[in-house]
Short mmCIF file of C-alpha atoms in Angstrom, two decimals:
data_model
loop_
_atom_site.label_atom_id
_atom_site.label_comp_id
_atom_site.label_asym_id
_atom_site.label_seq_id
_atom_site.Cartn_x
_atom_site.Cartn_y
_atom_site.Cartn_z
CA UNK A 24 0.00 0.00 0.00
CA UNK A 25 1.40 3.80 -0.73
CA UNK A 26 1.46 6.65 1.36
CA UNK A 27 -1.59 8.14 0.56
CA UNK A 28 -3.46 5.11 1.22
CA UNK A 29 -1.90 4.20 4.65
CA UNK A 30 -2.31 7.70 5.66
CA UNK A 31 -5.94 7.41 5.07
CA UNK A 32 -6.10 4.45 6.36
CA UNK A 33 -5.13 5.44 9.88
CA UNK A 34 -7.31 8.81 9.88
CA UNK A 35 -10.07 7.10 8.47
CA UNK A 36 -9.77 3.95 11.09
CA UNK A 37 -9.70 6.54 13.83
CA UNK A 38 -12.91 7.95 12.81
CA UNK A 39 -14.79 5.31 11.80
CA UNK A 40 -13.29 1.70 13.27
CA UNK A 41 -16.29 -0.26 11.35
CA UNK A 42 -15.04 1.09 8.10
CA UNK A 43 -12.20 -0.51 6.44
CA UNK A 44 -9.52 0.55 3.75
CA UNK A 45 -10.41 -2.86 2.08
CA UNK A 46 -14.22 -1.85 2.34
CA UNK A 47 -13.43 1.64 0.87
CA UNK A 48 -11.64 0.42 -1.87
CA UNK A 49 -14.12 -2.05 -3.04
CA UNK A 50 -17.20 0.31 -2.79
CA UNK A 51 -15.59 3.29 -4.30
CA UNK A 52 -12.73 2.37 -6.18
CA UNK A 53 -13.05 4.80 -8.56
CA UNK A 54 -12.33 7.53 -6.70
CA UNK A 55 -9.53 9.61 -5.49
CA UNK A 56 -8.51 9.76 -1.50
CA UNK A 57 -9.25 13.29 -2.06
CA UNK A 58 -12.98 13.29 -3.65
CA UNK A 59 -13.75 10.26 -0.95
CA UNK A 60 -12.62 12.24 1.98
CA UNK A 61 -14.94 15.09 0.73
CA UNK A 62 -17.89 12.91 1.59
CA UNK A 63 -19.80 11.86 4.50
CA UNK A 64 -17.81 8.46 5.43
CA UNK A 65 -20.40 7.61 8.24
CA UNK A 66 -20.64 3.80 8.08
CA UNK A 67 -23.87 2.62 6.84
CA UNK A 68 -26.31 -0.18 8.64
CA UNK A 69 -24.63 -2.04 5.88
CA UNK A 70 -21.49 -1.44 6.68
CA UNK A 71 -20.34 1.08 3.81
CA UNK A 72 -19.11 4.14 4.04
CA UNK A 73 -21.78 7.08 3.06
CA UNK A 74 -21.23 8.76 -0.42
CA UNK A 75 -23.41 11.47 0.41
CA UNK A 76 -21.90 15.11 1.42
CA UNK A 77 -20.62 15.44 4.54
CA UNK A 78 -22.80 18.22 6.41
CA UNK A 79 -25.89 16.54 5.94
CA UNK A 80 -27.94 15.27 8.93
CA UNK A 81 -28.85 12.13 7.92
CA UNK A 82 -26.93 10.01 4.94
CA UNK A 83 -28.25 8.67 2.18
CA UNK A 84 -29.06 5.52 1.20
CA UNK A 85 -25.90 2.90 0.61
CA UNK A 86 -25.37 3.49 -3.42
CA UNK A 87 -22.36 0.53 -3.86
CA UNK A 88 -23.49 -1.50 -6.59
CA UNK A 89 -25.41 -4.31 -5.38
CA UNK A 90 -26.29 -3.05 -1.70
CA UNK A 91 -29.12 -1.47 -2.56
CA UNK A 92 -31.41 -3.04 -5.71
CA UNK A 93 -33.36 0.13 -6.25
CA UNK A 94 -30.04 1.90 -7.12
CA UNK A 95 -29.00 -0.65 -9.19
CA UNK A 96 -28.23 1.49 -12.45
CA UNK A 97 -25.42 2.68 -10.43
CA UNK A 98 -25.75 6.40 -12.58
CA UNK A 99 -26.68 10.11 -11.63
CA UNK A 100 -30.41 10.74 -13.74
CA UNK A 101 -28.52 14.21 -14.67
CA UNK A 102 -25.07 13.38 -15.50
CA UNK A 103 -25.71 9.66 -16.09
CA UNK A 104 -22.29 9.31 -14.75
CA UNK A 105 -21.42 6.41 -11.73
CA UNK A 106 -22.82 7.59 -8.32
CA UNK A 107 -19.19 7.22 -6.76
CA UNK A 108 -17.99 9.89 -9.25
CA UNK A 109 -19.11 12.43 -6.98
CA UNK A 110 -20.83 13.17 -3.43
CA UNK A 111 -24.95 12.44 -3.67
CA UNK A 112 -27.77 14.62 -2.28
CA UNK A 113 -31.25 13.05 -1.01
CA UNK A 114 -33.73 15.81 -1.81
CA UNK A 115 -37.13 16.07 0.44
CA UNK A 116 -39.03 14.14 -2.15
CA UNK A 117 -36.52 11.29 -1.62
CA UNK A 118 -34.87 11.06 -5.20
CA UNK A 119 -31.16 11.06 -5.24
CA UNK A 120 -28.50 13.03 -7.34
CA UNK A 121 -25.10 13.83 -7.60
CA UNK A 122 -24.45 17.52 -5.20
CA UNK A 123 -22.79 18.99 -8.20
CA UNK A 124 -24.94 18.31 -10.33
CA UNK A 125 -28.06 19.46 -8.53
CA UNK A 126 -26.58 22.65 -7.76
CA UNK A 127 -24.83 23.28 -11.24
CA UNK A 128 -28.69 23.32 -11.94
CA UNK A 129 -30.04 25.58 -9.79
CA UNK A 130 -26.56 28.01 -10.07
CA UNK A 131 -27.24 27.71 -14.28
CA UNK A 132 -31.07 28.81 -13.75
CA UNK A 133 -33.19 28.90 -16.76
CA UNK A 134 -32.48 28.32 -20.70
CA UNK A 135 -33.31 31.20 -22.59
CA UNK A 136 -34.04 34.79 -22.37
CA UNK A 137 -37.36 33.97 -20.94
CA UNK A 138 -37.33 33.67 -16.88
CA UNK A 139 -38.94 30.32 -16.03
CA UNK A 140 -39.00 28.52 -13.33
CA UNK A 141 -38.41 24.20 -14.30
CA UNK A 142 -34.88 24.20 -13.19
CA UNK A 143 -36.33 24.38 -9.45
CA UNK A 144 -37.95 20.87 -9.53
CA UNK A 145 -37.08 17.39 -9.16
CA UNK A 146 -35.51 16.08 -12.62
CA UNK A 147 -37.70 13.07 -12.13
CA UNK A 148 -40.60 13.93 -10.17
CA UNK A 149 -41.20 17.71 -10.51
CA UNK A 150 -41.79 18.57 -7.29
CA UNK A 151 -40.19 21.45 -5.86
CA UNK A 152 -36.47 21.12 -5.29
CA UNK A 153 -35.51 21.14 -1.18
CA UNK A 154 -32.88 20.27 1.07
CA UNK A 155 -31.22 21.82 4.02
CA UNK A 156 -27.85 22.06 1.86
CA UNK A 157 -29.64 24.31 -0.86
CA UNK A 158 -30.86 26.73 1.34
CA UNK A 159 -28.79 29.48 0.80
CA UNK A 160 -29.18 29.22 -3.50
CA UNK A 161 -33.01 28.25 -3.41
CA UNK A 162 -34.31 31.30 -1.00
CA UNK A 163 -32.39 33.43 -3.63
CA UNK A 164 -34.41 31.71 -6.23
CA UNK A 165 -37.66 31.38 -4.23
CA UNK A 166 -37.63 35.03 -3.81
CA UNK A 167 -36.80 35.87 -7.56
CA UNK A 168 -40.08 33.40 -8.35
CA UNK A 169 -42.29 35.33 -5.69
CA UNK A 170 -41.16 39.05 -7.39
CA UNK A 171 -42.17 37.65 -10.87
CA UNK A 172 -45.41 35.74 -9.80
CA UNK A 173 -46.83 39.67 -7.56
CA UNK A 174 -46.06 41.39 -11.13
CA UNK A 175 -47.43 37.97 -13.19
CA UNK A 176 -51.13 38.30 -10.80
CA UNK A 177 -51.09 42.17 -10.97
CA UNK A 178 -51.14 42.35 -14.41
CA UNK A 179 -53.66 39.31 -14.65
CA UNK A 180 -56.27 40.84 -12.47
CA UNK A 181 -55.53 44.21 -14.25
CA UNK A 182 -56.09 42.70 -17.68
CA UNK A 183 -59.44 41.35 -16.27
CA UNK A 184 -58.56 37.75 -16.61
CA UNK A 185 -58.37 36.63 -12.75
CA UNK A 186 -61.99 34.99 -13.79
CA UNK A 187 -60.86 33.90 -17.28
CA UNK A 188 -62.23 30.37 -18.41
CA UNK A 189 -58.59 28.78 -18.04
CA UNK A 190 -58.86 29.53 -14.60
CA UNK A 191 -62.70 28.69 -14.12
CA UNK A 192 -63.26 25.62 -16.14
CA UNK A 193 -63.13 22.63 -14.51
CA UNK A 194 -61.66 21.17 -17.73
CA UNK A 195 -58.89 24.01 -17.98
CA UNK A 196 -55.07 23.45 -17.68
CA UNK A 197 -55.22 25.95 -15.14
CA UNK A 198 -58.38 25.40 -13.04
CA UNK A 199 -58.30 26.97 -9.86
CA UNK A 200 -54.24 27.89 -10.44
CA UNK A 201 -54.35 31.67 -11.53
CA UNK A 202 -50.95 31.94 -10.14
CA UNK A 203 -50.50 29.35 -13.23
CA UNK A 204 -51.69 30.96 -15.62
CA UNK A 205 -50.54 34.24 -14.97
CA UNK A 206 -46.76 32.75 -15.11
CA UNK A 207 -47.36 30.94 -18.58
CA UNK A 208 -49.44 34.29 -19.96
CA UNK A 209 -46.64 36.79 -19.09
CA UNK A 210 -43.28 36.50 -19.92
CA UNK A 211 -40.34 38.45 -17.68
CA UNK A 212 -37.21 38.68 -18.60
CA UNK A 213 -33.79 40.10 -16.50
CA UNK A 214 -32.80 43.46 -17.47
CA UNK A 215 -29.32 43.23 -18.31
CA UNK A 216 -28.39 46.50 -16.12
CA UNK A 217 -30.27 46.61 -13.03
CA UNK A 218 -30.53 42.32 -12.70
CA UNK A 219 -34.28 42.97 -12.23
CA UNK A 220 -37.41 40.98 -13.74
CA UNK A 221 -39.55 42.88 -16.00
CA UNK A 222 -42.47 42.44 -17.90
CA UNK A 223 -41.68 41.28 -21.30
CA UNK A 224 -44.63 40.56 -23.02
CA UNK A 225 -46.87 37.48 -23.64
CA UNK A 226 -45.12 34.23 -23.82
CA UNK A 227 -46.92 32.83 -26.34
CA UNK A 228 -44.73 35.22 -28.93
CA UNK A 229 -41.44 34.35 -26.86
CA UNK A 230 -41.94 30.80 -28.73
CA UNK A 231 -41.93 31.77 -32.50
CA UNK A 232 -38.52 33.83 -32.57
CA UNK A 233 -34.98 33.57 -31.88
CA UNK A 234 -33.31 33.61 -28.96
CA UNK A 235 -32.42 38.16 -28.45
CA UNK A 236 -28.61 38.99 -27.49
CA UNK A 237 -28.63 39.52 -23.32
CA UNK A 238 -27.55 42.94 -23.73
CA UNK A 239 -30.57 44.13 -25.44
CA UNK A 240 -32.94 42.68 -22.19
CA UNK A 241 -33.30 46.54 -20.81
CA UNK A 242 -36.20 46.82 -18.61
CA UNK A 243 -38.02 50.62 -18.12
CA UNK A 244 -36.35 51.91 -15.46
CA UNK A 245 -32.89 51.51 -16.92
CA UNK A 246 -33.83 52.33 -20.54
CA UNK A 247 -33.04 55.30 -22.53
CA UNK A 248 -36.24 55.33 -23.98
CA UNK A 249 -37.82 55.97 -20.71
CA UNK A 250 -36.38 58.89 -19.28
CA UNK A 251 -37.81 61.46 -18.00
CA UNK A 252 -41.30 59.28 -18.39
CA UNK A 253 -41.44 57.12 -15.59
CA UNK A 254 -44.40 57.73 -13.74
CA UNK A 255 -44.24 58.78 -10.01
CA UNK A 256 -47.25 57.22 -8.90
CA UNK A 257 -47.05 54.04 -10.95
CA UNK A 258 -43.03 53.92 -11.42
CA UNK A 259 -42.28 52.42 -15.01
CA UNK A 260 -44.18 48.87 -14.45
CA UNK A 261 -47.35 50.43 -16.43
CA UNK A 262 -45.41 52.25 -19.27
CA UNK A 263 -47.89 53.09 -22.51
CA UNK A 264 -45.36 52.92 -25.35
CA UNK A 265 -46.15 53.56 -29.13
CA UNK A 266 -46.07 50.69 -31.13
CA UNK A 267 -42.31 50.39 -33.07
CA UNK A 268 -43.84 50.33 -36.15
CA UNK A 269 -46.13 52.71 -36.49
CA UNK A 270 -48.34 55.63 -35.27
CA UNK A 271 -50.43 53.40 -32.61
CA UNK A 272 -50.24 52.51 -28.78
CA UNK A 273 -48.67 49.54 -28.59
CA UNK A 274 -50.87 46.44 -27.21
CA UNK A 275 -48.02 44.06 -27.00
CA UNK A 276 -44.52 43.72 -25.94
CA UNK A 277 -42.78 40.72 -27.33
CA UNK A 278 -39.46 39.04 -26.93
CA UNK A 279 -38.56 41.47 -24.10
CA UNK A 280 -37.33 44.14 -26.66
CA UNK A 281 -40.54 45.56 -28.64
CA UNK A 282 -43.41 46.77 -28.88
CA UNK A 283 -46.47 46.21 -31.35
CA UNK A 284 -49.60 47.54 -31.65
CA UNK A 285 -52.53 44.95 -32.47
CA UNK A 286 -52.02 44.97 -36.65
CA UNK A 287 -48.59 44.75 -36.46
CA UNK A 288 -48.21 42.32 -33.79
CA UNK A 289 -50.92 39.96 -35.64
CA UNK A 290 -48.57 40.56 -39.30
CA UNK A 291 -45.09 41.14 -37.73
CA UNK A 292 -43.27 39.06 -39.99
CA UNK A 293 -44.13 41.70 -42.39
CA UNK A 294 -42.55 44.73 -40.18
CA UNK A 295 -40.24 43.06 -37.92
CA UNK A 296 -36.49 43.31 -38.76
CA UNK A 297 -37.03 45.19 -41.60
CA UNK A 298 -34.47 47.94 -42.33
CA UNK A 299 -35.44 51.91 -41.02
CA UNK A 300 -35.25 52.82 -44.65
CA UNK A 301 -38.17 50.84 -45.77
CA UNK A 302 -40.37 51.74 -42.90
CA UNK A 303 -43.08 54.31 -43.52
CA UNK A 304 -42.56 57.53 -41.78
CA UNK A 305 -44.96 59.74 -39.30
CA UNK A 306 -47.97 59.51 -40.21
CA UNK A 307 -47.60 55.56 -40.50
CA UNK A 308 -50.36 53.02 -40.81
CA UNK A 309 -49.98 49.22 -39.36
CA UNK A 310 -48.31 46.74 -41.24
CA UNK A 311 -46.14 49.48 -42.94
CA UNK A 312 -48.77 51.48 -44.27
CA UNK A 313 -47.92 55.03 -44.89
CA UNK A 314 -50.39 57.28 -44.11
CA UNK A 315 -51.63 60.57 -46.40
CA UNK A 316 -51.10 63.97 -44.98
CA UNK A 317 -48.59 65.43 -41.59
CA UNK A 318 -50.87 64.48 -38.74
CA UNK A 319 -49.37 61.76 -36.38
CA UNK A 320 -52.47 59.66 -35.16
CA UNK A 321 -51.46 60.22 -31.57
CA UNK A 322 -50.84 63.63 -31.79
CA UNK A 323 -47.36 64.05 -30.55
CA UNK A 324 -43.99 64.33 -31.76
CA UNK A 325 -42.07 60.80 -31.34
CA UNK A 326 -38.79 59.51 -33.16
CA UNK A 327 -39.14 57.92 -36.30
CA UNK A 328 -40.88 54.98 -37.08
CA UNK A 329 -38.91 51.84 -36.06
CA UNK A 330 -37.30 53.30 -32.83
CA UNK A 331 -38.87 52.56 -29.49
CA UNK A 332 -40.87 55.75 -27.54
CA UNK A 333 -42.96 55.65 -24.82
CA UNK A 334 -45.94 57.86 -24.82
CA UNK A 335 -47.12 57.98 -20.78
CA UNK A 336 -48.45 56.03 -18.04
CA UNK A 337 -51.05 53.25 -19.35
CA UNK A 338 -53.07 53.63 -15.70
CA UNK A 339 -52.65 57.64 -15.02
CA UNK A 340 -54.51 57.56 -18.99
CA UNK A 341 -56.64 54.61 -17.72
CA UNK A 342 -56.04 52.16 -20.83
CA UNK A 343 -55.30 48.71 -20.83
CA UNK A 344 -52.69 49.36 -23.63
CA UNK A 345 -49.40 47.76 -22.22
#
């Protein structure tokens, strides 16, 4: 035997008598002195040393191939890599994972521009992700989800959908879950300044375009457009901006960057990424329409079309434009 392994021999003896080298070395093989000593090493009822991560409580169940028939795969769900490859985690709901690989989860968050909120469950059985270990990273999470789901009801019960079939009919996907449907309505995105959520517009356009460059996720507050026009009853959650394309309030914000008025947002393939040149100027109809005469529509002087301006407060003007 080397140095390494009679000096871990002897500490690990003194700690744990029931545990042997021989027993070590046959369970986790694989490993490195140095990534088993970064485990628990409590002996198991069956007389193996614990592979899960040393502050925990109470250890996981015995993972050595062969102990323990459920666990028979031997392999992380996540990293489908062998269990002794790295220190396991028992979550509340009693699945087990690889530590790293849990938390690498919760520390990546979401996919996308689009905040959601998957990453927090239980690869296998969805429910919500908990144990004492995670504390610290989940109440940072927990408390992002509980910002976005206030703003996600607010602007639910504002838009006069609190009542909405989805949420009253017994056959609905969202019966009885407002809070539901409220999160899969509205999309919020994090402004790449502030590290806020903000209102970003409905999801159901966040699935029909390309993913947006981070930088460009600028919510109100920390937007040039928006100087000077944040309201100081309302702040700039309720911002009334004129549709990007033409001479209209704007009805929709989509992919957390623009904003369309009703025509445009039901034909924006036709206005969307087209080049300023093309774009009809003030007075300009939906769907690239240029208007006859000098009047602007909303009666105000704004930048030209294709730029984004806000016009006021949607609830000082009471409209449900957003």
């Amino acid at each position: 035997m080397d140095i390494i392994s009679q000096s871990c021999q002897h500490h690990f003896s003194y700690e744990h008598p029931r545990v042997s080298t021989s027993t070590i070395e046959k369970s986790y093989g694989h490993w490195t002195f140095q990534e088993f000593f970064q485990t628990c090493r409590r002996p198991l009822p069956c007389g193996h040393p614990c592979g899960g991560i040393p502050s925990e409580n109470s250890c996981a169940p015995c993972l050595v191939e062969g102990c323990q028939p459920h666990y028979g795969d031997g392999c992380c769900p996540v990293c489908a890599d062998h269990w002794a490859s790295n220190a396991v985690i028992q979550l509340d709901c009693g699945h087990i994972f690889h530590h790293a690989c849990i938390k690498q989860m919760l520390q990546n968050r979401w996919h996308g521009s689009r905040i959601t909120f998957g990453f927090m469950t239980c690869p296998l059985c969805k429910s919500s992700i908990s144990h004492p270990d995670l504390y610290e990273i989940m109440s940072q999470l927990i408390h992002l989800y509980d910002q976005i789901k206030s703003k996600a009801l607010t602007r639910l019960q504002h838009d006069g959908l609190f009542n909405s079939s989805d949420v009253t009919d017994p056959s609905g996907k969202y019966f009885q879950d407002p809070t539901g449907f409220a999160m899969d309505r509205y999309a919020y995105y994090m402004c790449s300044k502030c590290q806020q959520p903000y209102f970003g517009g409905e999801g159901r356009c966040q699935e029909s375009v390309v993913e947006v460059d981070p930088s460009d996720l600028v919510c109100p507050q920390c937007s040039d457009t928006t100087k000077n026009k944040i309201c100081s009853i309302h702040g700039a959650e309720y911002v009334l901006y004129k549709c990007r394309y033409c001479c209209s309030p704007a009805l929709f914000h989509c992919f957390g960057t623009t904003h369309f008025c009703d025509p445009c947002h039901s034909n924006y393939t036709t206005v969307h990424n087209k080049p300023a040149s093309s774009l009809p100027k003030c007075p300009a109809g939906p769907c690239g329409k240029q208007l006859p005469g000098s009047v602007c529509p909303l009666g105000m002087d704004h930048p030209p079309t294709g730029e984004e301006f806000v016009i006021g407060c949607a609830m000082c003007i009471n409209t449900h434009s957003f």
